[in-house]
XYZ file of C-alpha atoms in Angstrom:
267
model
C 0.000 0.000 0.000
C 1.381 3.352 -1.034
C 1.789 5.874 1.766
C 2.165 9.626 1.507
C 5.201 11.105 3.192
C 4.656 14.066 5.574
C 6.529 16.477 3.279
C 4.397 15.406 0.325
C 1.209 15.855 2.374
C 2.312 19.362 3.323
C 2.942 20.211 -0.323
C -0.487 18.867 -1.292
C -2.220 20.888 1.413
C -0.357 24.037 0.413
C -1.346 23.577 -3.234
C -5.001 22.728 -2.528
C -7.523 25.497 -3.151
C -9.510 26.759 -0.179
C -13.165 27.690 -0.145
C -12.252 31.351 -0.479
C -9.927 30.581 -3.389
C -12.780 28.801 -5.122
C -15.284 31.577 -4.484
C -12.796 34.133 -5.807
C -12.255 32.057 -8.951
C -16.020 31.909 -9.566
C -16.323 35.683 -9.208
C -13.286 36.282 -11.422
C -14.735 34.056 -14.127
C -18.072 35.850 -14.004
C -16.259 39.216 -14.257
C -18.374 40.934 -11.631
C -17.412 43.902 -9.479
C -20.916 43.869 -7.992
C -23.561 41.150 -7.873
C -27.189 42.271 -8.482
C -29.983 40.755 -6.407
C -33.632 41.745 -6.756
C -34.861 43.520 -3.650
C -37.962 41.324 -3.515
C -35.760 38.459 -2.317
C -35.322 40.359 0.955
C -38.721 42.028 1.216
C -41.769 41.942 -1.020
C -43.061 45.159 -2.493
C -45.738 47.083 -0.618
C -49.377 46.415 -1.438
C -49.416 42.619 -1.257
C -50.767 40.320 1.427
C -47.327 40.040 3.042
C -44.052 41.962 2.990
C -42.013 38.802 3.609
C -39.529 37.805 0.905
C -37.945 34.392 0.256
C -35.142 35.367 2.661
C -37.537 34.706 5.557
C -37.545 30.949 4.919
C -33.748 30.742 5.170
C -33.786 32.579 8.508
C -36.687 30.730 10.107
C -35.393 27.438 8.655
C -31.886 28.119 10.011
C -30.386 27.435 6.590
C -27.167 29.463 6.590
C -25.464 27.066 4.191
C -28.318 27.335 1.729
C -28.380 31.136 1.883
C -24.635 31.434 1.296
C -24.875 28.951 -1.566
C -27.730 30.866 -3.162
C -25.904 34.202 -3.061
C -22.880 32.569 -4.697
C -25.076 31.065 -7.401
C -26.481 34.505 -8.168
C -22.894 35.770 -8.383
C -21.864 32.928 -10.685
C -24.875 32.908 -13.009
C -26.230 36.439 -13.288
C -23.771 37.571 -15.963
C -25.765 35.500 -18.443
C -22.814 34.101 -20.383
C -24.055 30.508 -20.052
C -27.794 31.056 -20.077
C -27.947 31.870 -16.347
C -26.340 28.512 -15.568
C -23.061 27.249 -14.158
C -21.592 23.751 -13.936
C -19.044 22.374 -11.468
C -17.962 19.063 -10.057
C -19.796 18.261 -6.819
C -16.481 18.537 -4.944
C -16.141 22.121 -6.183
C -19.691 22.886 -5.040
C -18.793 21.455 -1.639
C -15.699 23.640 -1.462
C -17.704 26.713 -2.482
C -19.890 26.047 0.571
C -16.924 25.127 2.852
C -18.502 21.712 3.509
C -15.165 20.024 2.796
C -13.785 21.495 6.028
C -15.966 19.307 8.262
C -16.710 16.226 6.139
C -14.937 13.594 4.080
C -15.075 13.806 0.293
C -18.232 11.763 -0.303
C -20.152 13.327 2.582
C -19.165 16.797 1.388
C -20.379 16.024 -2.136
C -23.679 14.733 -0.748
C -24.071 17.772 1.503
C -23.585 20.130 -1.425
C -26.216 18.337 -3.514
C -28.711 18.411 -0.643
C -28.164 22.158 -0.162
C -28.866 22.716 -3.868
C -32.009 20.572 -3.697
C -33.337 22.792 -0.899
C -32.872 25.805 -3.159
C -34.710 23.974 -5.930
C -37.594 23.244 -3.557
C -37.804 26.979 -2.866
C -38.012 27.584 -6.655
C -34.941 29.814 -6.620
C -32.858 27.562 -8.876
C -33.109 24.464 -11.014
C -30.360 21.851 -10.810
C -29.421 18.528 -12.337
C -26.431 16.250 -12.174
C -24.597 13.887 -14.471
C -22.061 11.729 -12.707
C -20.166 14.069 -10.391
C -21.019 17.185 -12.419
C -23.823 19.450 -11.188
C -25.441 22.161 -13.320
C -27.379 24.924 -11.589
C -29.683 27.369 -13.389
C -30.802 30.589 -11.743
C -34.512 31.417 -11.443
C -36.352 34.570 -10.370
C -35.430 35.793 -6.890
C -39.088 36.009 -5.821
C -39.447 32.220 -5.568
C -42.147 32.145 -8.250
C -40.293 29.594 -10.373
C -40.237 31.956 -13.346
C -37.140 32.055 -15.577
C -34.435 34.458 -14.499
C -33.564 37.652 -16.305
C -31.165 40.371 -15.241
C -32.903 43.147 -13.246
C -32.683 46.563 -14.887
C -34.092 48.723 -12.083
C -36.735 50.295 -14.328
C -39.765 48.903 -12.483
C -40.587 48.146 -8.850
C -40.248 44.426 -9.520
C -36.831 44.910 -11.109
C -35.200 47.095 -8.476
C -32.108 45.493 -7.070
C -29.408 45.761 -4.440
C -25.734 45.141 -5.151
C -23.235 43.036 -3.243
C -19.588 43.903 -3.973
C -17.339 41.007 -4.965
C -15.091 42.017 -2.054
C -17.739 40.553 0.254
C -16.451 37.120 -0.783
C -12.881 37.776 -1.940
C -11.880 39.391 1.363
C -13.602 36.686 3.406
C -16.255 38.943 4.952
C -18.884 36.280 4.295
C -16.975 33.757 6.404
C -17.519 35.646 9.676
C -21.292 36.078 9.328
C -23.904 33.931 11.022
C -27.490 33.691 9.781
C -28.913 36.800 11.548
C -26.017 39.013 10.466
C -26.068 37.786 6.859
C -29.816 38.384 6.664
C -29.440 41.877 8.125
C -26.565 42.629 5.750
C -29.007 42.059 2.892
C -31.675 44.131 4.661
C -29.315 47.099 5.056
C -28.055 46.693 1.475
C -31.654 46.826 0.231
C -32.258 50.370 1.486
C -30.674 53.786 1.066
C -27.765 54.846 3.250
C -28.794 55.937 6.735
C -32.122 54.130 6.871
C -33.791 53.014 10.096
C -34.497 49.336 10.797
C -36.676 49.185 13.938
C -36.565 45.747 15.528
C -40.240 45.860 16.508
C -41.153 45.968 12.798
C -39.067 42.903 11.898
C -41.874 40.293 12.231
C -44.167 42.336 9.992
C -41.600 43.534 7.468
C -39.294 40.529 7.159
C -40.828 37.565 8.995
C -38.296 36.979 11.771
C -38.134 37.965 15.415
C -37.057 41.316 16.861
C -34.298 39.492 18.757
C -32.884 37.977 15.542
C -33.038 41.430 13.968
C -31.133 43.119 16.803
C -28.488 40.378 16.988
C -27.850 40.664 13.277
C -27.365 44.433 13.386
C -25.094 44.267 16.453
C -22.806 41.712 14.819
C -22.561 43.717 11.598
C -21.480 46.765 13.601
C -18.969 44.718 15.610
C -17.461 43.335 12.381
C -17.183 46.783 10.815
C -19.538 45.984 7.943
C -22.228 48.451 8.990
C -22.067 51.748 10.849
C -24.749 53.364 13.009
C -25.651 56.925 13.928
C -28.223 58.511 16.206
C -31.124 60.371 14.635
C -33.482 62.696 16.491
C -37.098 63.346 15.526
C -39.187 66.229 16.802
C -42.013 64.914 19.017
C -44.070 67.679 20.680
C -45.926 65.257 22.949
C -42.831 63.371 24.146
C -41.388 64.319 27.574
C -38.170 65.659 26.016
C -39.825 67.035 22.898
C -38.018 64.553 20.679
C -37.443 60.833 20.151
C -34.176 59.125 19.288
C -33.744 56.434 16.664
C -30.768 54.774 14.983
C -29.905 54.787 11.305
C -27.558 52.409 9.497
C -25.497 52.143 6.330
C -22.857 49.816 4.935
C -19.261 50.788 5.597
C -17.108 51.847 2.644
C -15.634 48.409 1.913
C -19.128 46.916 1.564
C -20.510 49.639 -0.689
C -20.985 48.698 -4.366
C -17.912 49.340 -6.506
C -18.248 52.118 -9.034
C -17.431 51.091 -12.615
C -14.143 52.396 -13.911
C -14.410 55.235 -16.380
C -13.285 54.343 -19.872
C -10.338 56.400 -21.023
C -10.200 57.807 -24.513
C -7.868 56.019 -26.920
C -4.565 57.695 -27.695
C -4.649 59.955 -30.750
C -8.325 60.822 -30.392
């Protein structure tokens, strides 16, 4: 039986791609500085029976792995080069989700496929496999099962938030738990310096006030979101005003501005 020497094992480990390496490669291949995500994934538009978006089911179902996988799929597929689809070996999918860190090869492959099936059940993607290869096709972010198309921002249904590629390439995603990742998307959905009252969370988003507060606190602690006090005139309040908090993403998590094209020499 052939054995691997310690030095050879060290060389193999050093040369093996990490989850972050793999996520960076996916983003580099899709040539995205920012990843668009329809706002209705986080919160439905006003006027319907409920304001809850598909994000609610990830939070209440405690599916952090599925949520991270879905955001990466949007990043990988939304450039449209392959018909809103992407194909990888199941081991690559497992590494994209960091499952390989806590499971052997076969268990990691199985875990990745199960995570993708949960997304298919939510009608956010379609997926199929052939041997060890898995193809995933993006669907509308509202969970309707309709085919995906790139949001253009021209209508209420097509308004979108943007997640900078640096969210993944600098490893910011790795430090977030489910409440903080959900609240990152909530803050990204709105204008800078918006208020996110915890008591409105059950009505607006579908999760508890406690989950809401924990998510915001962790984002602030990690330096991904900043907070400021905001005072509102209130003639009937004892002090004549009330105090609220407003939030915005810090600079590193703001969408990247496209580089301006320079004129060609001689023109």
